[in-house]
Tab-separated table of C-alpha atoms in Angstrom:
chain	number	residue	atom	x	y	z
A	1	MET	CA	227.091	-2.082	111.417
A	2	LYS	CA	227.948	-5.710	112.233
A	3	LYS	CA	229.218	-4.610	115.606
A	4	PHE	CA	225.881	-3.046	116.445
A	5	ILE	CA	223.939	-6.085	115.317
A	6	ALA	CA	226.155	-8.143	117.597
A	7	ALA	CA	225.520	-5.667	120.404
A	8	MET	CA	221.802	-5.978	119.811
A	9	THR	CA	221.964	-9.774	119.917
A	10	SER	CA	223.790	-9.801	123.225
A	11	GLY	CA	221.203	-7.272	124.404
A	12	PHE	CA	218.506	-9.854	123.833
A	13	LEU	CA	220.301	-12.472	125.898
A	14	ILE	CA	220.310	-10.336	129.007
A	15	THR	CA	216.812	-8.917	128.623
A	16	GLY	CA	215.293	-11.287	131.159
A	17	LEU	CA	217.952	-10.354	133.677
A	18	MET	CA	217.472	-6.625	133.084
A	19	VAL	CA	213.787	-6.893	133.842
A	20	THR	CA	214.638	-8.518	137.159
A	21	VAL	CA	217.219	-5.859	138.000
A	22	SER	CA	214.677	-3.166	137.188
A	23	ALA	CA	212.116	-4.639	139.519
A	24	PHE	CA	214.601	-4.492	142.384
A	25	ALA	CA	215.716	-0.971	141.488
A	26	GLN	CA	212.116	0.098	141.741
A	27	ASP	CA	211.776	-1.154	145.297
A	28	SER	CA	215.074	0.178	146.563
A	29	THR	CA	214.954	3.708	145.154
A	30	SER	CA	215.334	6.294	147.857
A	31	ALA	CA	213.061	9.311	147.656
A	32	ILE	CA	215.696	11.669	149.112
A	33	ASP	CA	219.166	12.366	147.676
A	34	LYS	CA	222.348	13.155	149.652
A	35	LYS	CA	221.543	16.864	149.733
A	36	GLY	CA	218.080	16.185	151.148
A	37	ALA	CA	216.300	17.018	147.880
A	38	LYS	CA	213.405	14.961	146.529
A	39	MET	CA	214.522	12.454	143.943
A	40	LYS	CA	212.532	11.122	141.030
A	41	LYS	CA	210.798	7.818	141.641
A	42	SER	CA	211.923	4.780	139.638
A	43	ILE	CA	209.001	3.159	137.892
A	44	GLY	CA	210.820	0.454	135.956
A	45	ALA	CA	211.884	-0.182	132.365
A	46	LYS	CA	208.633	0.675	130.574
A	47	THR	CA	207.767	2.011	127.121
A	48	PHE	CA	206.620	5.381	128.415
A	49	VAL	CA	207.349	8.611	126.549
A	50	PHE	CA	204.947	11.484	125.867
A	51	PRO	CA	203.445	11.949	123.373
A	52	THR	CA	203.271	8.880	121.145
A	53	PRO	CA	201.306	9.100	117.874
A	54	VAL	CA	198.217	7.377	116.510
A	55	PHE	CA	199.310	6.190	113.072
A	56	VAL	CA	196.906	4.155	110.951
A	57	VAL	CA	199.189	2.023	108.779
A	58	GLY	CA	197.775	0.887	105.435
A	59	SER	CA	198.968	-2.128	103.433
A	60	TYR	CA	197.778	-4.704	100.879
A	61	ASP	CA	197.689	-8.434	101.491
A	62	LYS	CA	198.515	-11.238	99.014
A	63	SER	CA	195.097	-10.988	97.382
A	64	ASP	CA	195.200	-7.165	97.193
A	65	LYS	CA	192.771	-6.778	100.085
A	66	PRO	CA	193.483	-3.417	101.768
A	67	ASP	CA	194.256	-3.604	105.475
A	68	ALA	CA	194.986	-1.081	108.211
A	69	MET	CA	196.334	-1.283	111.738
A	70	VAL	CA	197.013	1.303	114.404
A	71	VAL	CA	200.602	1.959	115.481
A	72	ALA	CA	201.854	4.137	118.349
A	73	TRP	CA	205.484	2.956	118.179
A	74	GLY	CA	206.878	5.229	115.476
A	75	GLY	CA	207.997	8.659	114.367
A	76	ILE	CA	210.024	10.672	111.878
A	77	CYS	CA	213.602	9.354	111.752
A	78	CYS	CA	215.423	11.260	109.000
A	79	SER	CA	215.105	14.584	107.148
A	80	LYS	CA	217.050	13.769	103.957
A	81	PRO	CA	215.754	11.483	102.620
A	82	PRO	CA	212.532	12.166	104.534
A	83	CYS	CA	211.805	8.984	106.509
A	84	VAL	CA	209.371	7.747	109.098
A	85	ALA	CA	209.764	4.592	111.184
A	86	ILE	CA	207.013	2.298	112.423
A	87	SER	CA	207.498	-0.750	114.641
A	88	ILE	CA	205.167	-3.726	114.507
A	89	ARG	CA	205.061	-7.266	115.805
A	90	GLU	CA	205.816	-10.154	113.456
A	91	ALA	CA	202.494	-11.805	114.390
A	92	THR	CA	200.452	-9.011	112.813
A	93	TYR	CA	198.893	-9.361	109.394
A	94	THR	CA	200.410	-6.006	108.425
A	95	TYR	CA	203.925	-7.342	109.054
A	96	GLY	CA	203.611	-9.906	106.278
A	97	ASN	CA	201.957	-7.395	103.976
A	98	ILE	CA	204.756	-4.825	104.344
A	99	MET	CA	207.454	-7.507	104.081
A	100	ALA	CA	205.970	-8.617	100.746
A	101	ARG	CA	205.185	-5.213	99.225
A	102	LYS	CA	207.940	-3.104	100.847
A	103	ALA	CA	205.467	-0.255	101.132
A	104	PHE	CA	203.016	1.252	103.599
A	105	THR	CA	201.074	4.419	104.219
A	106	ILE	CA	200.371	6.306	107.416
A	107	SER	CA	196.960	7.952	107.612
A	108	ILE	CA	196.348	10.357	110.486
A	109	PRO	CA	192.810	10.069	111.862
A	110	SER	CA	191.044	13.132	113.233
A	111	GLU	CA	189.581	12.917	116.732
A	112	GLU	CA	186.168	12.158	115.282
A	113	TYR	CA	187.502	8.826	113.983
A	114	ILE	CA	188.587	7.543	117.400
A	115	LYS	CA	186.325	4.471	117.157
A	116	GLU	CA	187.548	3.508	113.689
A	117	ALA	CA	191.218	4.065	114.580
A	118	ASP	CA	190.936	2.007	117.750
A	119	TYR	CA	189.066	-0.747	115.905
A	120	PHE	CA	192.003	-1.022	113.482
A	121	GLY	CA	194.133	-1.977	116.503
A	122	ILE	CA	191.717	-4.491	118.020
A	123	VAL	CA	190.977	-6.917	115.186
A	124	SER	CA	193.241	-8.646	112.663
A	125	GLY	CA	193.104	-8.236	108.897
A	126	ARG	CA	193.716	-11.978	108.756
A	127	THR	CA	190.084	-12.605	109.707
A	128	GLU	CA	188.356	-9.243	109.162
A	129	ASP	CA	187.843	-6.798	106.333
A	130	LYS	CA	188.516	-3.698	108.435
A	131	PHE	CA	187.611	-1.201	105.734
A	132	ALA	CA	184.239	-2.860	105.183
A	133	ALA	CA	183.545	-2.990	108.942
A	134	THR	CA	184.387	0.688	109.478
A	135	LYS	CA	182.780	1.829	106.210
A	136	LEU	CA	185.996	3.687	105.425
A	137	THR	CA	187.429	3.900	101.921
A	138	PRO	CA	190.852	2.587	100.881
A	139	VAL	CA	192.567	4.717	98.219
A	140	LYS	CA	195.426	3.137	96.288
A	141	SER	CA	198.531	5.310	96.471
A	142	ASP	CA	199.792	6.453	93.079
A	143	LEU	CA	203.377	6.236	94.335
A	144	VAL	CA	203.696	3.184	96.588
A	145	ASP	CA	202.017	-0.226	96.718
A	146	ALA	CA	199.707	0.502	99.662
A	147	PRO	CA	196.341	2.126	100.375
A	148	TYR	CA	195.551	5.114	102.578
A	149	VAL	CA	192.301	6.068	104.290
A	150	LYS	CA	190.259	8.525	102.247
A	151	GLU	CA	188.186	9.854	105.151
A	152	PHE	CA	191.223	10.695	107.320
A	153	PRO	CA	192.501	14.185	106.450
A	154	PHE	CA	196.212	13.455	106.119
A	155	ALA	CA	198.338	10.632	104.716
A	156	VAL	CA	201.997	9.827	104.086
A	157	GLU	CA	203.102	7.336	101.404
A	158	CYS	CA	206.212	5.312	102.180
A	159	SER	CA	208.585	2.927	100.467
A	160	VAL	CA	210.508	0.653	102.841
A	161	ILE	CA	214.283	1.298	102.745
A	162	GLN	CA	215.372	-0.493	105.921
A	163	ILE	CA	214.054	-3.237	108.172
A	164	VAL	CA	215.532	-3.493	111.667
A	165	LYS	CA	214.700	-6.442	113.938
A	166	LEU	CA	214.681	-5.273	117.538
A	167	GLY	CA	212.903	-7.917	119.644
A	168	SER	CA	209.133	-8.140	120.021
A	169	HIS	CA	208.918	-5.483	117.317
A	170	THR	CA	210.490	-4.993	113.903
A	171	MET	CA	211.114	-1.470	112.710
A	172	PHE	CA	210.254	-0.558	109.140
A	173	VAL	CA	211.946	2.626	107.964
A	174	GLY	CA	209.889	4.126	105.176
A	175	GLU	CA	211.099	6.821	102.824
A	176	ILE	CA	208.305	9.359	102.501
A	177	LYS	CA	207.523	9.627	98.788
A	178	ASP	CA	204.683	12.092	99.197
A	179	VAL	CA	202.399	13.686	101.749
A	180	LYS	CA	198.731	14.101	100.864
A	181	ALA	CA	196.158	16.185	102.694
A	182	ASP	CA	192.569	17.273	102.287
A	183	GLU	CA	192.296	20.878	101.094
A	184	ALA	CA	190.112	21.489	104.146
A	185	VAL	CA	193.054	20.960	106.540
A	186	LEU	CA	195.541	23.202	104.739
A	187	GLY	CA	196.351	26.629	106.185
A	188	LYS	CA	196.636	29.874	104.246
A	189	ASP	CA	200.307	29.108	103.586
A	190	GLY	CA	199.385	25.797	101.932
A	191	ALA	CA	200.912	23.763	104.765
A	192	PRO	CA	198.856	21.247	106.776
A	193	ASP	CA	197.291	22.908	109.821
A	194	ILE	CA	197.483	20.717	112.933
A	195	GLU	CA	194.458	22.497	114.429
A	196	LYS	CA	192.377	21.477	111.417
A	197	ILE	CA	193.742	17.920	111.251
A	198	ARG	CA	193.068	17.428	114.981
A	199	PRO	CA	195.292	14.343	115.315
A	200	MET	CA	195.112	12.108	118.351
A	201	ILE	CA	197.834	11.287	120.854
A	202	PHE	CA	198.299	7.872	122.436
A	203	ASN	CA	199.179	7.857	126.117
A	204	PRO	CA	201.098	4.613	126.727
A	205	ALA	CA	201.035	4.974	130.527
A	206	ASN	CA	197.335	4.122	130.741
A	207	ARG	CA	196.469	3.343	127.117
A	208	THR	CA	194.189	6.312	126.465
A	209	TYR	CA	193.742	8.761	123.619
A	210	TYR	CA	194.109	12.527	123.938
A	211	GLY	CA	193.575	15.439	121.590
A	212	ILE	CA	195.927	18.245	120.644
A	213	GLY	CA	195.963	21.195	123.027
A	214	LYS	CA	196.653	24.842	122.467
A	215	TYR	CA	199.464	26.602	120.627
A	216	LEU	CA	202.319	27.362	123.019
A	217	GLY	CA	205.006	29.077	120.961
A	218	ASP	CA	207.359	28.962	117.995
A	219	ALA	CA	210.315	26.610	117.813
A	220	PHE	CA	213.757	28.158	117.209
A	221	SER	CA	212.291	31.330	118.709
A	222	GLU	CA	211.177	30.751	122.327
A	223	GLY	CA	214.722	29.749	123.268
A	224	LYS	CA	216.125	33.102	122.135
A	225	LYS	CA	214.757	34.569	125.353
A	226	ILE	CA	217.535	32.579	127.044
A	227	LYS	CA	220.236	32.874	124.371
A	228	LYS	CA	221.864	36.283	124.698
B	1	MET	CA	220.080	-7.233	106.641
B	2	LYS	CA	222.726	-6.631	103.949
B	3	LYS	CA	220.004	-6.543	101.340
B	4	PHE	CA	218.268	-3.703	103.146
B	5	ILE	CA	221.456	-1.739	103.584
B	6	ALA	CA	221.999	-2.110	99.838
B	7	ALA	CA	218.423	-1.011	99.269
B	8	MET	CA	219.006	2.010	101.465
B	9	THR	CA	222.164	2.939	99.583
B	10	SER	CA	220.418	2.815	96.241
B	11	GLY	CA	217.658	4.839	97.889
B	12	PHE	CA	220.151	7.608	98.538
B	13	LEU	CA	221.278	7.694	94.931
B	14	ILE	CA	217.820	8.450	93.646
B	15	THR	CA	216.806	10.875	96.383
B	16	GLY	CA	217.511	13.946	94.266
B	17	LEU	CA	215.360	12.510	91.509
B	18	MET	CA	212.516	11.638	93.873
B	19	VAL	CA	212.362	15.208	95.118
B	20	THR	CA	212.038	16.371	91.513
B	21	VAL	CA	209.316	13.825	90.756
B	22	SER	CA	207.442	14.930	93.880
B	23	ALA	CA	207.579	18.561	92.860
B	24	PHE	CA	205.990	17.674	89.535
B	25	ALA	CA	203.420	15.418	91.178
B	26	GLN	CA	202.415	18.356	93.325
B	27	ASP	CA	201.682	20.539	90.308
B	28	SER	CA	199.908	17.888	88.299
B	29	THR	CA	197.651	16.423	90.997
B	30	SER	CA	194.045	16.622	89.972
B	31	ALA	CA	191.641	17.749	92.661
B	32	ILE	CA	188.870	15.473	91.355
B	33	ASP	CA	189.026	11.686	90.953
B	34	LYS	CA	187.292	9.568	88.293
B	35	LYS	CA	184.134	9.314	90.351
B	36	GLY	CA	183.954	13.082	90.756
B	37	ALA	CA	185.039	12.991	94.416
B	38	LYS	CA	187.528	15.439	95.903
B	39	MET	CA	191.042	14.032	96.056
B	40	LYS	CA	193.733	14.824	98.577
B	41	LYS	CA	196.261	17.424	97.541
B	42	SER	CA	199.886	16.361	97.072
B	43	ILE	CA	202.201	18.512	99.144
B	44	GLY	CA	205.498	16.794	98.429
B	45	ALA	CA	207.876	14.458	100.244
B	46	LYS	CA	208.107	16.223	103.597
B	47	THR	CA	208.757	15.087	107.173
B	48	PHE	CA	205.204	15.773	108.323
B	49	VAL	CA	203.384	13.488	110.755
B	50	PHE	CA	201.303	14.511	113.769
B	51	PRO	CA	202.184	14.561	116.570
B	52	THR	CA	205.975	14.521	116.932
B	53	PRO	CA	207.465	14.686	120.441
B	54	VAL	CA	209.690	17.173	122.271
B	55	PHE	CA	212.458	15.019	123.696
B	56	VAL	CA	215.310	16.658	125.580
B	57	VAL	CA	218.236	14.283	125.052
B	58	GLY	CA	220.948	14.303	127.716
B	59	SER	CA	224.554	13.177	127.234
B	60	TYR	CA	228.075	13.732	128.563
B	61	ASP	CA	230.981	15.043	126.497
B	62	LYS	CA	234.635	13.945	126.660
B	63	SER	CA	235.301	16.095	129.707
B	64	ASP	CA	232.117	14.939	131.506
B	65	LYS	CA	230.315	18.202	130.815
B	66	PRO	CA	226.552	17.475	130.709
B	67	ASP	CA	224.809	18.503	127.509
B	68	ALA	CA	221.219	18.435	126.256
B	69	MET	CA	219.582	18.909	122.881
B	70	VAL	CA	215.981	18.845	121.738
B	71	VAL	CA	214.830	16.075	119.387
B	72	ALA	CA	211.488	15.711	117.599
B	73	TRP	CA	212.552	12.835	115.350
B	74	GLY	CA	211.974	9.850	117.620
B	75	GLY	CA	209.589	7.511	119.363
B	76	ILE	CA	209.144	4.150	121.043
B	77	CYS	CA	210.304	1.370	118.712
B	78	CYS	CA	210.063	-1.920	120.642
B	79	SER	CA	208.169	-3.331	123.633
B	80	LYS	CA	210.495	-6.211	124.623
B	81	PRO	CA	213.154	-5.100	125.247
B	82	PRO	CA	211.605	-1.658	125.808
B	83	CYS	CA	213.323	0.662	123.331
B	84	VAL	CA	213.073	4.227	122.129
B	85	ALA	CA	214.711	5.630	118.987
B	86	ILE	CA	216.066	9.137	118.480
B	87	SER	CA	217.526	10.481	115.244
B	88	ILE	CA	220.165	13.200	115.211
B	89	ARG	CA	222.555	14.786	112.732
B	90	GLU	CA	226.217	13.845	112.784
B	91	ALA	CA	227.182	17.528	113.072
B	92	THR	CA	225.624	17.861	116.520
B	93	TYR	CA	227.688	17.770	119.686
B	94	THR	CA	225.300	15.167	121.102
B	95	TYR	CA	226.091	12.765	118.243
B	96	GLY	CA	229.736	12.482	119.301
B	97	ASN	CA	228.762	12.212	122.953
B	98	ILE	CA	226.350	9.320	122.385
B	99	MET	CA	228.753	7.575	120.005
B	100	ALA	CA	231.441	7.651	122.711
B	101	ARG	CA	229.322	6.773	125.759
B	102	LYS	CA	226.651	4.584	124.087
B	103	ALA	CA	224.067	6.102	126.415
B	104	PHE	CA	221.532	8.915	126.534
B	105	THR	CA	218.515	10.037	128.506
B	106	ILE	CA	215.262	11.563	127.359
B	107	SER	CA	213.765	14.152	129.687
B	108	ILE	CA	210.232	15.327	128.973
B	109	PRO	CA	209.792	19.049	129.648
B	110	SER	CA	206.480	20.383	130.905
B	111	GLU	CA	204.887	23.258	128.992
B	112	GLU	CA	206.309	25.737	131.486
B	113	TYR	CA	209.825	24.865	130.268
B	114	ILE	CA	209.162	25.791	126.643
B	115	LYS	CA	211.945	28.405	126.599
B	116	GLU	CA	214.534	26.066	128.089
B	117	ALA	CA	213.573	23.170	125.804
B	118	ASP	CA	213.711	25.344	122.714
B	119	TYR	CA	217.034	26.852	123.803
B	120	PHE	CA	218.494	23.324	123.938
B	121	GLY	CA	217.741	23.075	120.216
B	122	ILE	CA	219.131	26.483	119.214
B	123	VAL	CA	222.668	26.476	120.601
B	124	SER	CA	225.444	23.866	120.518
B	125	GLY	CA	227.025	22.190	123.518
B	126	ARG	CA	230.307	22.585	121.652
B	127	THR	CA	230.385	26.280	122.556
B	128	GLU	CA	227.804	26.658	125.336
B	129	ASP	CA	227.145	25.201	128.756
B	130	LYS	CA	223.422	24.777	128.248
B	131	PHE	CA	222.658	23.688	131.806
B	132	ALA	CA	224.391	26.781	133.201
B	133	ALA	CA	222.582	29.068	130.748
B	134	THR	CA	219.144	27.635	131.558
B	135	LYS	CA	219.860	27.276	135.287
B	136	LEU	CA	218.634	23.687	135.033
B	137	THR	CA	220.246	20.839	136.965
B	138	PRO	CA	221.872	17.779	135.382
B	139	VAL	CA	221.392	14.574	137.393
B	140	LYS	CA	223.726	11.673	136.641
B	141	SER	CA	221.742	8.527	135.867
B	142	ASP	CA	222.495	5.644	138.218
B	143	LEU	CA	222.021	3.169	135.348
B	144	VAL	CA	223.475	4.692	132.183
B	145	ASP	CA	226.345	7.072	131.447
B	146	ALA	CA	224.223	10.174	130.790
B	147	PRO	CA	222.485	12.974	132.731
B	148	TYR	CA	218.795	13.860	132.846
B	149	VAL	CA	217.129	17.166	133.692
B	150	LYS	CA	216.085	17.373	137.336
B	151	GLU	CA	213.460	20.099	136.847
B	152	PHE	CA	211.611	18.224	134.079
B	153	PRO	CA	209.046	15.853	135.615
B	154	PHE	CA	209.819	12.708	133.621
B	155	ALA	CA	212.935	10.980	132.303
B	156	VAL	CA	213.924	7.783	130.524
B	157	GLU	CA	217.426	6.282	130.815
B	158	CYS	CA	218.750	4.488	127.742
B	159	SER	CA	221.648	2.311	126.722
B	160	VAL	CA	222.372	2.299	122.971
B	161	ILE	CA	221.849	-1.127	121.386
B	162	GLN	CA	221.725	-0.195	117.692
B	163	ILE	CA	222.944	2.647	115.500
B	164	VAL	CA	221.360	2.992	112.067
B	165	LYS	CA	222.719	5.476	109.529
B	166	LEU	CA	219.878	6.790	107.407
B	167	GLY	CA	221.064	9.938	105.608
B	168	SER	CA	221.089	13.392	107.163
B	169	HIS	CA	220.205	11.688	110.437
B	170	THR	CA	221.522	8.706	112.363
B	171	MET	CA	219.123	6.724	114.485
B	172	PHE	CA	220.164	5.634	117.954
B	173	VAL	CA	218.032	2.840	119.356
B	174	GLY	CA	218.188	2.964	123.132
B	175	GLU	CA	217.076	0.194	125.417
B	176	ILE	CA	215.097	1.791	128.230
B	177	LYS	CA	216.777	0.744	131.478
B	178	ASP	CA	214.474	2.714	133.734
B	179	VAL	CA	211.812	5.403	133.739
B	180	LYS	CA	211.935	8.039	136.465
B	181	ALA	CA	209.239	10.531	137.375
B	182	ASP	CA	208.541	13.152	140.007
B	183	GLU	CA	206.056	11.930	142.617
B	184	ALA	CA	203.971	14.994	141.779
B	185	VAL	CA	203.174	13.672	138.266
B	186	LEU	CA	202.154	10.151	139.324
B	187	GLY	CA	198.468	9.214	139.346
B	188	LYS	CA	196.674	7.290	142.062
B	189	ASP	CA	197.641	4.028	140.328
B	190	GLY	CA	201.337	4.956	140.540
B	191	ALA	CA	201.620	5.423	136.779
B	192	PRO	CA	202.763	8.719	135.241
B	193	ASP	CA	199.792	10.994	134.560
B	194	ILE	CA	200.074	12.773	131.201
B	195	GLU	CA	197.810	15.573	132.450
B	196	LYS	CA	200.250	16.294	135.267
B	197	ILE	CA	203.366	15.960	133.109
B	198	ARG	CA	201.870	18.331	130.498
B	199	PRO	CA	204.344	17.350	127.739
B	200	MET	CA	204.705	19.446	124.607
B	201	ILE	CA	204.097	18.421	121.018
B	202	PHE	CA	206.209	19.622	118.099
B	203	ASN	CA	204.321	20.492	114.937
B	204	PRO	CA	206.762	19.942	112.058
B	205	ALA	CA	204.503	21.600	109.464
B	206	ASN	CA	205.163	25.091	110.831
B	207	ARG	CA	207.695	24.427	113.592
B	208	THR	CA	205.522	25.336	116.551
B	209	TYR	CA	204.872	23.821	119.970
B	210	TYR	CA	201.479	22.668	121.211
B	211	GLY	CA	200.183	21.354	124.506
B	212	ILE	CA	198.250	18.182	125.232
B	213	GLY	CA	194.490	18.443	124.773
B	214	LYS	CA	191.646	16.679	126.458
B	215	TYR	CA	191.056	12.988	127.146
B	216	LEU	CA	189.147	11.415	124.255
B	217	GLY	CA	188.698	7.756	125.175
B	218	ASP	CA	190.299	4.442	126.074
B	219	ALA	CA	192.385	2.417	123.651
B	220	PHE	CA	191.335	-1.194	123.011
B	221	SER	CA	187.866	-0.086	124.059
B	222	GLU	CA	186.499	2.627	121.725
B	223	GLY	CA	186.839	0.263	118.770
B	224	LYS	CA	184.556	-2.304	120.370
B	225	LYS	CA	181.659	-0.079	119.357
B	226	ILE	CA	182.459	-1.207	115.803
B	227	LYS	CA	183.564	-4.773	116.507
B	228	LYS	CA	180.446	-6.912	116.904
């Protein structure tokens, strides 16, 4: 582990250089390879992958005021124990809250809550009472020391088990203690139905929100058409 | 950092217990709160968030054979330096490849490659040549020691800067050295256009694939309707 922390530290030292190298690579990339085929275009070292999520992260501050922010840098990171990672900047109010309580929730807003979700990412809980402004209701988790958003159909309650400093962002790995969903978004099998939750997607390339599209196929099944 | 590793270790020891507690919580959750309002239903400690991505992770093995696997446990984790995290099980062929080369790529398949992407997650590179079977083309990155998929419209090239053991899965944090995209998926502004890439979404609740839906609104803008 120490070796990797050392590797990370040296990574920081050359970050400025790497950005410069990237900028040059972008200009000099040829559009045609040796065989005359079209090559991909280099567009630089950017935080672009598709999709990224719209997680509304709930926490309590020192005076037990509930706060929420929106996070697109995150995702599931382990199956056993079930864990989800979120990355946030140290300057955020949420950062201090999670550091102190070692807990957070992730509420998944439906499309209809696009304004509220985006608002959570625009203002700071340091100066605003975001729940009051959005007229949304904080619900205290019965398992972790953090609130989730009652009006959003789906929430995950997490206890922090690892904190990894990366650079501009710090990653909090949360063990998922429970998943809670409105009855209205559960399918016949009792599992959450993504078509009823209607989560949003964040598009980092132009900072827009998208909805979920149509069902395409089953995992661990489609590929069997290739596997003989 | 040591404190958090210790915290993680103790987390492992009580995992079995937590699963049991969750199972009971699920049965005993009341559907009505003290104020008579409907409460969310507990559905246990599961790896459910929405959306999760469909990342095709490229790597080389000891004999330079290109391999690819599909990963839904991952996401962007830092802006500066730009980083993306992927979590994979130690038993996978890719795990050994990335450990040895300290590099990987993420290629984003379009919807039309659902069969190929899913196939990458069904078979092991230990016994199969997945590129040969799918008739897809590995392209050696010019920046990191890993191949990406030529036919997929978008790829990210990563150098491993941190490795975090979590449990069933190990997280590889990759610094993004460059992003490459087909000209055909770039918008007028030169940025990748998610509607042209047509990435897939993995739905962990029932292990299905979905497409991207429609544009909903601009981030850092929709929320201003609430902010006064």
